[in-house]
Amino acid sequence: MRKISLDARAREHLERAAASPTGRSAETVYGGHEHTLRQTLIALRAGTTLAEHENPGEATVLVLRGRVRLYSGGQAWEGMAGDLLLVPPARHSLEALEDAAALLTVAKTP
């Protein structure tokens, strides 16, 4: 059993993102290449975007802090702290409308 404080990690990564020239910081908090399930904490400075990319499987974005916008196929969905965004099974991107931290959960398809 292991306990992780997402609040503390989000605070830490928001500080890292603020100091980073890329405006972002991330850490896999559970899973990885040897697991089907992977959870990654992502922090983005306001105005920073994760460029469009493929969806490797079923995925959700739980917004922990701030506001984000998820884009896919000409559509957009906004989320704020406490919102769970369901990532479409298509190419997508994520933009921080404010300094934001989110937990990306992916169940990779074989």
CSV table of N, CA and C in Angstrom, one decimal, residues 1-109:
chain,number,residue,atom,x,y,z
A,1,MET,N,0.9,-1.2,0.0
A,1,MET,CA,0.0,0.0,0.0
A,1,MET,C,0.9,1.2,0.0
A,2,ARG,N,0.5,2.2,-0.8
A,2,ARG,CA,1.2,3.4,-0.9
A,2,ARG,C,0.2,4.6,-1.0
A,3,LYS,N,0.5,5.7,-0.3
A,3,LYS,CA,-0.4,6.8,-0.3
A,3,LYS,C,0.4,8.0,-1.0
A,4,ILE,N,-0.3,8.7,-1.8
A,4,ILE,CA,0.3,9.8,-2.5
A,4,ILE,C,-0.6,11.0,-2.3
A,5,SER,N,-0.1,12.1,-1.9
A,5,SER,CA,-0.9,13.4,-1.8
A,5,SER,C,-0.8,14.1,-3.1
A,6,LEU,N,-1.9,14.0,-3.9
A,6,LEU,CA,-2.0,14.7,-5.1
A,6,LEU,C,-2.0,16.2,-5.0
A,7,ASP,N,-2.5,16.7,-3.8
A,7,ASP,CA,-2.5,18.1,-3.6
A,7,ASP,C,-1.1,18.6,-3.4
A,8,ALA,N,-0.3,17.9,-2.6
A,8,ALA,CA,1.1,18.3,-2.4
A,8,ALA,C,1.9,18.2,-3.8
A,9,ARG,N,1.7,17.1,-4.5
A,9,ARG,CA,2.4,16.9,-5.8
A,9,ARG,C,2.0,18.0,-6.8
A,10,ALA,N,0.7,18.4,-6.8
A,10,ALA,CA,0.2,19.4,-7.7
A,10,ALA,C,0.9,20.7,-7.4
A,11,ARG,N,1.0,21.1,-6.1
A,11,ARG,CA,1.6,22.3,-5.7
A,11,ARG,C,3.1,22.3,-6.1
A,12,GLU,N,3.8,21.2,-5.9
A,12,GLU,CA,5.2,21.1,-6.3
A,12,GLU,C,5.4,21.2,-7.8
A,13,HIS,N,4.5,20.6,-8.6
A,13,HIS,CA,4.7,20.6,-10.0
A,13,HIS,C,4.3,22.0,-10.6
A,14,LEU,N,3.3,22.6,-10.0
A,14,LEU,CA,3.0,24.0,-10.4
A,14,LEU,C,4.1,24.9,-10.2
A,15,GLU,N,4.9,24.8,-9.1
A,15,GLU,CA,6.1,25.6,-8.9
A,15,GLU,C,7.2,25.2,-10.0
A,16,ARG,N,7.3,24.0,-10.3
A,16,ARG,CA,8.3,23.6,-11.3
A,16,ARG,C,7.9,24.1,-12.7
A,17,ALA,N,6.6,24.0,-13.0
A,17,ALA,CA,6.1,24.6,-14.3
A,17,ALA,C,6.3,26.1,-14.4
A,18,ALA,N,6.1,26.8,-13.3
A,18,ALA,CA,6.3,28.2,-13.3
A,18,ALA,C,7.8,28.6,-13.6
A,19,ALA,N,8.7,27.7,-13.1
A,19,ALA,CA,10.1,28.0,-13.3
A,19,ALA,C,10.7,27.4,-14.6
A,20,SER,N,9.9,26.6,-15.3
A,20,SER,CA,10.4,25.9,-16.5
A,20,SER,C,10.2,26.7,-17.7
A,21,PRO,N,11.2,26.7,-18.6
A,21,PRO,CA,11.0,27.5,-19.9
A,21,PRO,C,9.9,26.9,-20.8
A,22,THR,N,9.5,25.6,-20.6
A,22,THR,CA,8.4,25.0,-21.3
A,22,THR,C,7.1,25.3,-20.7
A,23,GLY,N,7.1,25.8,-19.5
A,23,GLY,CA,5.8,26.1,-18.8
A,23,GLY,C,5.1,24.8,-18.3
A,24,ARG,N,5.7,23.7,-18.2
A,24,ARG,CA,5.1,22.5,-17.8
A,24,ARG,C,6.0,21.6,-16.9
A,25,SER,N,5.3,20.7,-16.2
A,25,SER,CA,6.0,19.7,-15.4
A,25,SER,C,5.1,18.5,-15.3
A,26,ALA,N,5.7,17.3,-15.3
A,26,ALA,CA,4.8,16.1,-15.2
A,26,ALA,C,5.6,15.0,-14.4
A,27,GLU,N,4.8,14.1,-13.9
A,27,GLU,CA,5.3,12.9,-13.2
A,27,GLU,C,4.3,11.8,-13.3
A,28,THR,N,4.8,10.6,-13.6
A,28,THR,CA,3.9,9.4,-13.5
A,28,THR,C,3.8,9.1,-12.0
A,29,VAL,N,2.6,9.1,-11.5
A,29,VAL,CA,2.4,8.8,-10.1
A,29,VAL,C,2.0,7.3,-9.9
A,30,TYR,N,1.5,6.7,-10.9
A,30,TYR,CA,1.2,5.3,-10.8
A,30,TYR,C,1.4,4.7,-12.2
A,31,GLY,N,1.9,3.4,-12.3
A,31,GLY,CA,1.9,2.7,-13.5
A,31,GLY,C,3.2,3.0,-14.3
A,32,GLY,N,3.1,2.8,-15.6
A,32,GLY,CA,4.2,2.9,-16.5
A,32,GLY,C,4.2,1.9,-17.6
A,33,HIS,N,5.3,1.6,-18.2
A,33,HIS,CA,5.3,0.8,-19.4
A,33,HIS,C,4.9,-0.7,-19.0
A,34,GLU,N,5.1,-1.1,-17.8
A,34,GLU,CA,4.8,-2.5,-17.4
A,34,GLU,C,3.4,-2.7,-16.9
A,35,HIS,N,2.6,-1.6,-16.9
A,35,HIS,CA,1.2,-1.6,-16.4
A,35,HIS,C,0.2,-1.2,-17.6
A,36,THR,N,-1.0,-1.7,-17.4
A,36,THR,CA,-2.0,-1.2,-18.4
A,36,THR,C,-2.5,0.2,-17.9
A,37,LEU,N,-2.7,0.4,-16.6
A,37,LEU,CA,-3.1,1.7,-16.1
A,37,LEU,C,-1.9,2.6,-15.8
A,38,ARG,N,-2.1,3.8,-16.3
A,38,ARG,CA,-1.0,4.8,-16.0
A,38,ARG,C,-1.7,6.1,-15.6
A,39,GLN,N,-1.2,6.7,-14.5
A,39,GLN,CA,-1.7,8.0,-14.0
A,39,GLN,C,-0.5,9.0,-13.9
A,40,THR,N,-0.7,10.1,-14.6
A,40,THR,CA,0.3,11.1,-14.7
A,40,THR,C,-0.2,12.4,-14.2
A,41,LEU,N,0.5,13.0,-13.3
A,41,LEU,CA,0.2,14.4,-12.8
A,41,LEU,C,0.9,15.4,-13.8
A,42,ILE,N,0.1,16.3,-14.3
A,42,ILE,CA,0.6,17.3,-15.3
A,42,ILE,C,0.3,18.7,-14.7
A,43,ALA,N,1.3,19.5,-14.7
A,43,ALA,CA,1.1,20.9,-14.4
A,43,ALA,C,1.5,21.8,-15.5
A,44,LEU,N,0.6,22.8,-15.8
A,44,LEU,CA,0.8,23.7,-17.0
A,44,LEU,C,0.6,25.1,-16.5
A,45,ARG,N,1.6,25.9,-17.0
A,45,ARG,CA,1.4,27.4,-16.8
A,45,ARG,C,0.3,27.9,-17.7
A,46,ALA,N,-0.4,28.9,-17.3
A,46,ALA,CA,-1.5,29.5,-18.1
A,46,ALA,C,-0.9,29.8,-19.5
A,47,GLY,N,-1.7,29.4,-20.6
A,47,GLY,CA,-1.3,29.6,-21.9
A,47,GLY,C,-0.5,28.5,-22.5
A,48,THR,N,-0.1,27.6,-21.7
A,48,THR,CA,0.7,26.5,-22.2
A,48,THR,C,-0.2,25.4,-22.8
A,49,THR,N,0.3,24.7,-23.9
A,49,THR,CA,-0.5,23.7,-24.5
A,49,THR,C,0.3,22.4,-24.6
A,50,LEU,N,-0.4,21.3,-24.4
A,50,LEU,CA,0.2,20.0,-24.8
A,50,LEU,C,-0.3,19.8,-26.2
A,51,ALA,N,0.6,19.7,-27.1
A,51,ALA,CA,0.3,19.7,-28.6
A,51,ALA,C,-0.6,18.4,-28.9
A,52,GLU,N,-1.3,18.5,-30.0
A,52,GLU,CA,-2.1,17.4,-30.4
A,52,GLU,C,-1.3,16.1,-30.5
A,53,HIS,N,-2.0,15.1,-29.9
A,53,HIS,CA,-1.3,13.7,-29.9
A,53,HIS,C,-2.4,12.7,-29.9
A,54,GLU,N,-2.0,11.4,-30.2
A,54,GLU,CA,-2.9,10.3,-30.2
A,54,GLU,C,-3.3,9.9,-28.8
A,55,ASN,N,-4.4,9.3,-28.7
A,55,ASN,CA,-4.9,8.7,-27.5
A,55,ASN,C,-4.5,7.3,-27.4
A,56,PRO,N,-3.7,6.9,-26.5
A,56,PRO,CA,-3.2,5.5,-26.4
A,56,PRO,C,-4.2,4.5,-25.9
A,57,GLY,N,-5.3,4.9,-25.5
A,57,GLY,CA,-6.4,4.0,-24.9
A,57,GLY,C,-7.4,4.8,-24.2
A,58,GLU,N,-8.2,4.2,-23.4
A,58,GLU,CA,-9.2,5.0,-22.6
A,58,GLU,C,-8.5,5.9,-21.7
A,59,ALA,N,-9.0,7.2,-21.7
A,59,ALA,CA,-8.4,8.2,-20.9
A,59,ALA,C,-9.3,9.2,-20.3
A,60,THR,N,-8.9,9.7,-19.1
A,60,THR,CA,-9.7,10.8,-18.4
A,60,THR,C,-8.7,11.8,-17.9
A,61,VAL,N,-9.2,13.1,-17.8
A,61,VAL,CA,-8.4,14.1,-17.2
A,61,VAL,C,-9.2,14.7,-16.0
A,62,LEU,N,-8.6,14.5,-14.8
A,62,LEU,CA,-9.2,15.1,-13.6
A,62,LEU,C,-8.5,16.4,-13.2
A,63,VAL,N,-9.2,17.5,-13.3
A,63,VAL,CA,-8.6,18.8,-13.1
A,63,VAL,C,-8.5,19.0,-11.6
A,64,LEU,N,-7.3,19.2,-11.1
A,64,LEU,CA,-7.0,19.3,-9.7
A,64,LEU,C,-7.0,20.8,-9.3
A,65,ARG,N,-6.5,21.6,-10.1
A,65,ARG,CA,-6.4,23.1,-9.9
A,65,ARG,C,-6.5,23.8,-11.2
A,66,GLY,N,-7.0,25.0,-11.2
A,66,GLY,CA,-7.0,25.9,-12.4
A,66,GLY,C,-8.1,25.5,-13.3
A,67,ARG,N,-7.9,25.9,-14.6
A,67,ARG,CA,-8.9,25.6,-15.7
A,67,ARG,C,-8.1,25.2,-16.9
A,68,VAL,N,-8.7,24.2,-17.6
A,68,VAL,CA,-8.1,23.7,-18.9
A,68,VAL,C,-9.1,23.6,-20.0
A,69,ARG,N,-8.7,23.5,-21.2
A,69,ARG,CA,-9.6,23.2,-22.3
A,69,ARG,C,-9.0,22.0,-23.1
A,70,LEU,N,-9.8,21.0,-23.3
A,70,LEU,CA,-9.5,19.9,-24.1
A,70,LEU,C,-10.0,20.0,-25.5
A,71,TYR,N,-9.2,19.9,-26.5
A,71,TYR,CA,-9.6,20.0,-27.9
A,71,TYR,C,-9.5,18.6,-28.6
A,72,SER,N,-10.5,18.3,-29.4
A,72,SER,CA,-10.5,17.1,-30.3
A,72,SER,C,-11.5,17.2,-31.4
A,73,GLY,N,-11.0,17.0,-32.6
A,73,GLY,CA,-11.9,16.9,-33.7
A,73,GLY,C,-12.8,18.1,-33.9
A,74,GLY,N,-12.2,19.3,-33.7
A,74,GLY,CA,-13.0,20.6,-33.9
A,74,GLY,C,-13.9,20.9,-32.7
A,75,GLN,N,-13.9,20.1,-31.7
A,75,GLN,CA,-14.7,20.4,-30.5
A,75,GLN,C,-13.8,20.8,-29.3
A,76,ALA,N,-14.4,21.4,-28.3
A,76,ALA,CA,-13.6,21.8,-27.1
A,76,ALA,C,-14.5,21.6,-25.9
A,77,TRP,N,-13.8,21.2,-24.8
A,77,TRP,CA,-14.5,21.1,-23.5
A,77,TRP,C,-13.6,21.7,-22.5
A,78,GLU,N,-14.2,22.6,-21.6
A,78,GLU,CA,-13.5,23.2,-20.5
A,78,GLU,C,-13.7,22.5,-19.2
A,79,GLY,N,-12.7,22.5,-18.4
A,79,GLY,CA,-12.8,21.9,-17.1
A,79,GLY,C,-12.1,22.7,-16.1
A,80,MET,N,-12.7,22.7,-14.9
A,80,MET,CA,-12.1,23.5,-13.7
A,80,MET,C,-11.9,22.5,-12.6
A,81,ALA,N,-11.2,22.9,-11.5
A,81,ALA,CA,-10.9,22.1,-10.4
A,81,ALA,C,-12.1,21.3,-10.0
A,82,GLY,N,-12.0,20.0,-9.9
A,82,GLY,CA,-13.0,19.0,-9.6
A,82,GLY,C,-13.7,18.4,-10.8
A,83,ASP,N,-13.5,18.9,-12.0
A,83,ASP,CA,-14.1,18.3,-13.2
A,83,ASP,C,-13.4,17.2,-13.7
A,84,LEU,N,-14.1,16.2,-14.2
A,84,LEU,CA,-13.5,15.0,-14.9
A,84,LEU,C,-13.8,15.1,-16.4
A,85,LEU,N,-12.8,15.2,-17.2
A,85,LEU,CA,-13.0,15.3,-18.7
A,85,LEU,C,-12.8,13.9,-19.2
A,86,LEU,N,-13.6,13.4,-20.1
A,86,LEU,CA,-13.5,12.1,-20.7
A,86,LEU,C,-12.8,12.4,-22.1
A,87,VAL,N,-11.6,11.9,-22.3
A,87,VAL,CA,-10.8,12.1,-23.5
A,87,VAL,C,-11.4,11.3,-24.6
A,88,PRO,N,-11.7,11.9,-25.7
A,88,PRO,CA,-12.2,11.2,-26.9
A,88,PRO,C,-11.2,10.2,-27.4
A,89,PRO,N,-11.6,9.1,-28.0
A,89,PRO,CA,-10.6,8.2,-28.6
A,89,PRO,C,-10.1,8.7,-30.0
A,90,ALA,N,-9.5,9.8,-29.9
A,90,ALA,CA,-9.0,10.5,-31.2
A,90,ALA,C,-7.8,11.4,-30.8
A,91,ARG,N,-7.2,12.0,-31.8
A,91,ARG,CA,-6.2,13.0,-31.5
A,91,ARG,C,-6.8,14.1,-30.7
A,92,HIS,N,-6.0,14.7,-29.8
A,92,HIS,CA,-6.5,15.7,-28.9
A,92,HIS,C,-5.3,16.6,-28.4
A,93,SER,N,-5.6,17.7,-27.8
A,93,SER,CA,-4.6,18.6,-27.2
A,93,SER,C,-5.2,19.1,-25.9
A,94,LEU,N,-4.4,19.7,-25.1
A,94,LEU,CA,-4.9,20.2,-23.8
A,94,LEU,C,-4.2,21.6,-23.6
A,95,GLU,N,-5.0,22.6,-23.3
A,95,GLU,CA,-4.5,24.0,-23.1
A,95,GLU,C,-4.8,24.4,-21.7
A,96,ALA,N,-3.9,25.1,-21.0
A,96,ALA,CA,-4.2,25.6,-19.7
A,96,ALA,C,-4.7,27.0,-19.8
A,97,LEU,N,-5.9,27.3,-19.4
A,97,LEU,CA,-6.5,28.6,-19.4
A,97,LEU,C,-6.0,29.5,-18.2
A,98,GLU,N,-5.7,28.8,-17.2
A,98,GLU,CA,-5.1,29.4,-16.0
A,98,GLU,C,-3.9,28.4,-15.6
A,99,ASP,N,-3.1,28.8,-14.7
A,99,ASP,CA,-2.1,27.8,-14.2
A,99,ASP,C,-3.0,26.6,-13.7
A,100,ALA,N,-2.6,25.4,-14.1
A,100,ALA,CA,-3.5,24.3,-13.9
A,100,ALA,C,-2.6,23.0,-13.6
A,101,ALA,N,-3.3,22.1,-12.8
A,101,ALA,CA,-2.7,20.8,-12.5
A,101,ALA,C,-3.8,19.8,-12.8
A,102,ALA,N,-3.5,18.7,-13.4
A,102,ALA,CA,-4.5,17.7,-13.7
A,102,ALA,C,-3.9,16.3,-13.6
A,103,LEU,N,-4.8,15.3,-13.3
A,103,LEU,CA,-4.3,13.9,-13.2
A,103,LEU,C,-4.9,13.2,-14.5
A,104,LEU,N,-3.9,12.8,-15.4
A,104,LEU,CA,-4.3,12.1,-16.6
A,104,LEU,C,-4.2,10.6,-16.3
A,105,THR,N,-5.4,9.9,-16.5
A,105,THR,CA,-5.4,8.5,-16.3
A,105,THR,C,-5.7,7.8,-17.6
A,106,VAL,N,-4.8,6.9,-18.0
A,106,VAL,CA,-4.9,6.2,-19.2
A,106,VAL,C,-4.9,4.7,-19.0
A,107,ALA,N,-5.8,4.0,-19.6
A,107,ALA,CA,-5.8,2.5,-19.6
A,107,ALA,C,-5.4,2.2,-21.1
A,108,LYS,N,-4.1,1.8,-21.2
A,108,LYS,CA,-3.6,1.6,-22.6
A,108,LYS,C,-4.2,0.4,-23.2
A,109,THR,N,-4.5,0.5,-24.5
A,109,THR,CA,-5.0,-0.7,-25.3
A,109,THR,C,-3.9,-1.5,-25.8
